[in-house]
mmCIF file of C-alpha atoms in Angstrom:
data_model
loop_
_atom_site.group_PDB
_atom_site.id
_atom_site.type_symbol
_atom_site.label_atom_id
_atom_site.label_comp_id
_atom_site.label_asym_id
_atom_site.label_seq_id
_atom_site.Cartn_x
_atom_site.Cartn_y
_atom_site.Cartn_z
ATOM 1 C CA MET S 1 -19.655 -4.125 17.616
ATOM 2 C CA PRO S 2 -18.179 -2.412 14.568
ATOM 3 C CA THR S 3 -15.879 -4.769 12.101
ATOM 4 C CA PRO S 4 -12.026 -3.542 12.191
ATOM 5 C CA SER S 5 -11.019 -1.703 9.383
ATOM 6 C CA THR S 6 -9.102 -3.556 6.453
ATOM 7 C CA GLU S 7 -8.295 -1.440 3.462
ATOM 8 C CA ILE S 8 -5.892 -2.121 0.513
ATOM 9 C CA THR S 9 -4.587 1.441 -1.160
ATOM 10 C CA LEU S 10 -3.519 0.815 -5.170
ATOM 11 C CA SER S 11 -1.229 2.860 -6.550
ATOM 12 C CA THR S 12 1.078 2.508 -9.746
ATOM 13 C CA SER S 13 4.718 2.592 -9.776
ATOM 14 C CA ARG S 14 6.715 2.783 -13.464
ATOM 15 C CA THR S 15 9.124 0.125 -12.023
ATOM 16 C CA LEU S 16 7.093 -2.194 -9.557
ATOM 17 C CA GLY S 17 3.851 -2.224 -11.519
ATOM 18 C CA LEU S 18 0.583 -2.397 -9.514
ATOM 19 C CA VAL S 19 1.795 -1.436 -5.556
ATOM 20 C CA ALA S 20 -0.581 -2.257 -2.791
ATOM 21 C CA ILE S 21 -0.273 -1.213 0.845
ATOM 22 C CA ALA S 22 -2.807 -2.816 3.390
ATOM 23 C CA SER S 23 -3.972 -0.589 6.136
ATOM 24 C CA GLY S 24 -6.387 -0.580 9.037
ATOM 25 C CA GLU S 25 -7.023 -2.450 12.732
ATOM 26 C CA ASN S 26 -7.302 -5.742 10.734
ATOM 27 C CA TYR S 27 -4.554 -4.909 8.115
ATOM 28 C CA GLU S 28 -3.303 -8.726 8.441
ATOM 29 C CA ARG S 29 -6.363 -9.662 6.780
ATOM 30 C CA ALA S 30 -5.287 -7.422 3.730
ATOM 31 C CA ASN S 31 -1.848 -8.703 3.532
ATOM 32 C CA GLN S 32 -3.384 -12.223 3.507
ATOM 33 C CA THR S 33 -5.747 -10.908 0.638
ATOM 34 C CA LEU S 34 -2.775 -9.854 -1.411
ATOM 35 C CA GLU S 35 -1.090 -12.794 -1.168
ATOM 36 C CA ALA S 36 -3.944 -15.265 -2.132
ATOM 37 C CA ALA S 37 -4.230 -12.910 -4.916
ATOM 38 C CA GLY S 38 -0.990 -13.363 -6.025
ATOM 39 C CA PHE S 39 0.856 -10.055 -5.082
ATOM 40 C CA SER S 40 4.374 -10.136 -4.135
ATOM 41 C CA ARG S 41 5.788 -9.217 -0.498
ATOM 42 C CA LEU S 42 8.387 -6.160 -0.880
ATOM 43 C CA SER S 43 11.143 -5.619 1.657
ATOM 44 C CA ASN S 44 9.243 -2.523 2.987
ATOM 45 C CA GLY S 45 5.967 -4.532 3.511
ATOM 46 C CA ALA S 46 4.283 -3.146 0.410
ATOM 47 C CA TYR S 47 2.923 -5.819 -1.838
ATOM 48 C CA ALA S 48 3.424 -5.701 -5.827
ATOM 49 C CA ALA S 49 2.281 -7.148 -8.934
ATOM 50 C CA SER S 50 3.947 -6.725 -12.653
ATOM 51 C CA LEU S 51 1.642 -5.325 -15.029
ATOM 52 C CA ALA S 52 3.866 -6.158 -17.929
ATOM 53 C CA ASP S 53 1.807 -8.987 -18.955
ATOM 54 C CA ALA S 54 -1.577 -7.109 -19.494
ATOM 55 C CA GLN S 55 -3.289 -10.919 -19.328
ATOM 56 C CA ALA S 56 -1.838 -11.876 -16.242
ATOM 57 C CA ALA S 57 -2.158 -8.059 -14.818
ATOM 58 C CA ARG S 58 -6.121 -8.464 -15.257
ATOM 59 C CA HIS S 59 -5.994 -11.983 -13.475
ATOM 60 C CA THR S 60 -4.066 -10.499 -10.391
ATOM 61 C CA ALA S 61 -6.384 -7.739 -10.408
ATOM 62 C CA SER S 62 -9.704 -9.591 -10.700
ATOM 63 C CA ALA S 63 -8.218 -12.155 -8.142
ATOM 64 C CA LEU S 64 -7.480 -9.576 -5.787
ATOM 65 C CA VAL S 65 -11.004 -7.878 -6.127
ATOM 66 C CA HIS S 66 -12.481 -11.407 -5.426
ATOM 67 C CA ARG S 67 -10.270 -11.758 -2.589
ATOM 68 C CA ALA S 68 -11.070 -8.549 -0.808
ATOM 69 C CA HIS S 69 -14.865 -9.056 -0.945
ATOM 70 C CA GLU S 70 -14.425 -12.673 0.663
ATOM 71 C CA HIS S 71 -11.911 -10.938 3.410
ATOM 72 C CA GLY S 72 -13.959 -7.710 4.054
ATOM 73 C CA ALA S 73 -11.136 -5.546 2.664
ATOM 74 C CA THR S 74 -12.177 -2.255 0.979
ATOM 75 C CA LEU S 75 -9.893 -1.465 -2.070
ATOM 76 C CA VAL S 76 -8.974 1.928 -2.503
ATOM 77 C CA THR S 77 -7.311 3.506 -5.739
ATOM 78 C CA SER S 78 -4.951 6.399 -5.389
ATOM 79 C CA SER S 79 -4.382 9.295 -7.910
ATOM 80 C CA ARG S 80 -0.875 9.641 -7.407
ATOM 81 C CA PRO S 81 1.958 7.594 -7.971
ATOM 82 C CA TYR S 82 3.796 4.923 -5.521
ATOM 83 C CA LEU S 83 5.272 7.259 -2.806
ATOM 84 C CA GLY S 84 8.275 5.088 -3.147
ATOM 85 C CA ASP S 85 9.156 6.158 -6.456
ATOM 86 C CA VAL S 86 8.647 9.952 -5.696
ATOM 87 C CA GLY S 87 10.718 9.508 -2.618
ATOM 88 C CA ILE S 88 13.789 7.673 -4.817
ATOM 89 C CA GLU S 89 13.147 10.667 -7.572
ATOM 90 C CA ILE S 90 13.394 13.494 -4.820
ATOM 91 C CA ALA S 91 16.822 11.499 -3.446
ATOM 92 C CA ALA S 92 18.346 11.750 -6.882
ATOM 93 C CA ARG S 93 17.737 15.532 -7.464
ATOM 94 C CA LEU S 94 19.589 16.246 -3.991
ATOM 95 C CA PRO S 95 23.087 17.057 -3.890
ATOM 96 C CA GLY S 96 25.313 14.234 -2.739
ATOM 97 C CA THR S 97 24.421 10.696 -2.441
ATOM 98 C CA TRP S 98 20.771 9.933 -0.978
ATOM 99 C CA ASN S 99 18.364 7.268 -0.208
ATOM 100 C CA ALA S 100 14.292 7.107 -0.010
ATOM 101 C CA GLU S 101 12.764 4.507 1.983
ATOM 102 C CA VAL S 102 9.142 3.817 2.476
ATOM 103 C CA GLU S 103 8.091 2.810 6.057
ATOM 104 C CA ILE S 104 4.522 1.396 6.441
ATOM 105 C CA TYR S 105 3.072 2.064 9.880
ATOM 106 C CA ALA S 106 -0.347 0.017 8.628
ATOM 107 C CA HIS S 107 -2.346 -0.107 12.169
ATOM 108 C CA PRO S 108 -4.027 3.133 13.221
ATOM 109 C CA LEU S 109 -2.229 2.811 16.432
ATOM 110 C CA TRP S 110 1.196 2.722 14.917
ATOM 111 C CA GLN S 111 0.828 5.921 13.092
ATOM 112 C CA ASP S 112 -0.479 7.653 16.561
ATOM 113 C CA ASP S 113 2.250 10.860 16.401
ATOM 114 C CA LEU S 114 2.472 10.928 12.968
ATOM 115 C CA TRP S 115 -1.090 11.266 12.165
ATOM 116 C CA TYR S 116 -1.867 14.730 12.334
ATOM 117 C CA GLY S 117 1.358 15.883 10.891
ATOM 118 C CA LEU S 118 1.738 13.814 7.935
ATOM 119 C CA TRP S 119 -2.114 13.034 6.845
ATOM 120 C CA GLU S 120 -3.960 16.313 7.565
ATOM 121 C CA ALA S 121 -2.888 17.573 3.694
ATOM 122 C CA GLY S 122 -4.968 14.379 2.457
ATOM 123 C CA GLU S 123 -4.070 11.261 1.057
ATOM 124 C CA ILE S 124 -0.794 9.971 1.144
ATOM 125 C CA HIS S 125 0.297 6.673 -0.413
#
């Protein structure tokens, strides 16, 4: 029987620092990995670690690599900025008052109807 997928996608944010999003069939394990490594949970379910202190950031990144290995989570680095920042930038340019919010559908079953419409263009994080 194959091991359930456990993935952590990392991207950067100008305001939040290093942002991590857990996904896969065993996303709870990825969340535990992030908490054990010192990431803070955001209200939308993503996690963040400040990059303001270089030494602390290196320590957190090192802890994440070790914890991910221990918990069987795959780390993926995104070449794109954190989607939440992109949404805020788009909302700021629209006429009137708009808000942008990221919703995380960590388990593949939750993505059911969204999968083909949202993900067929490639990586979105």
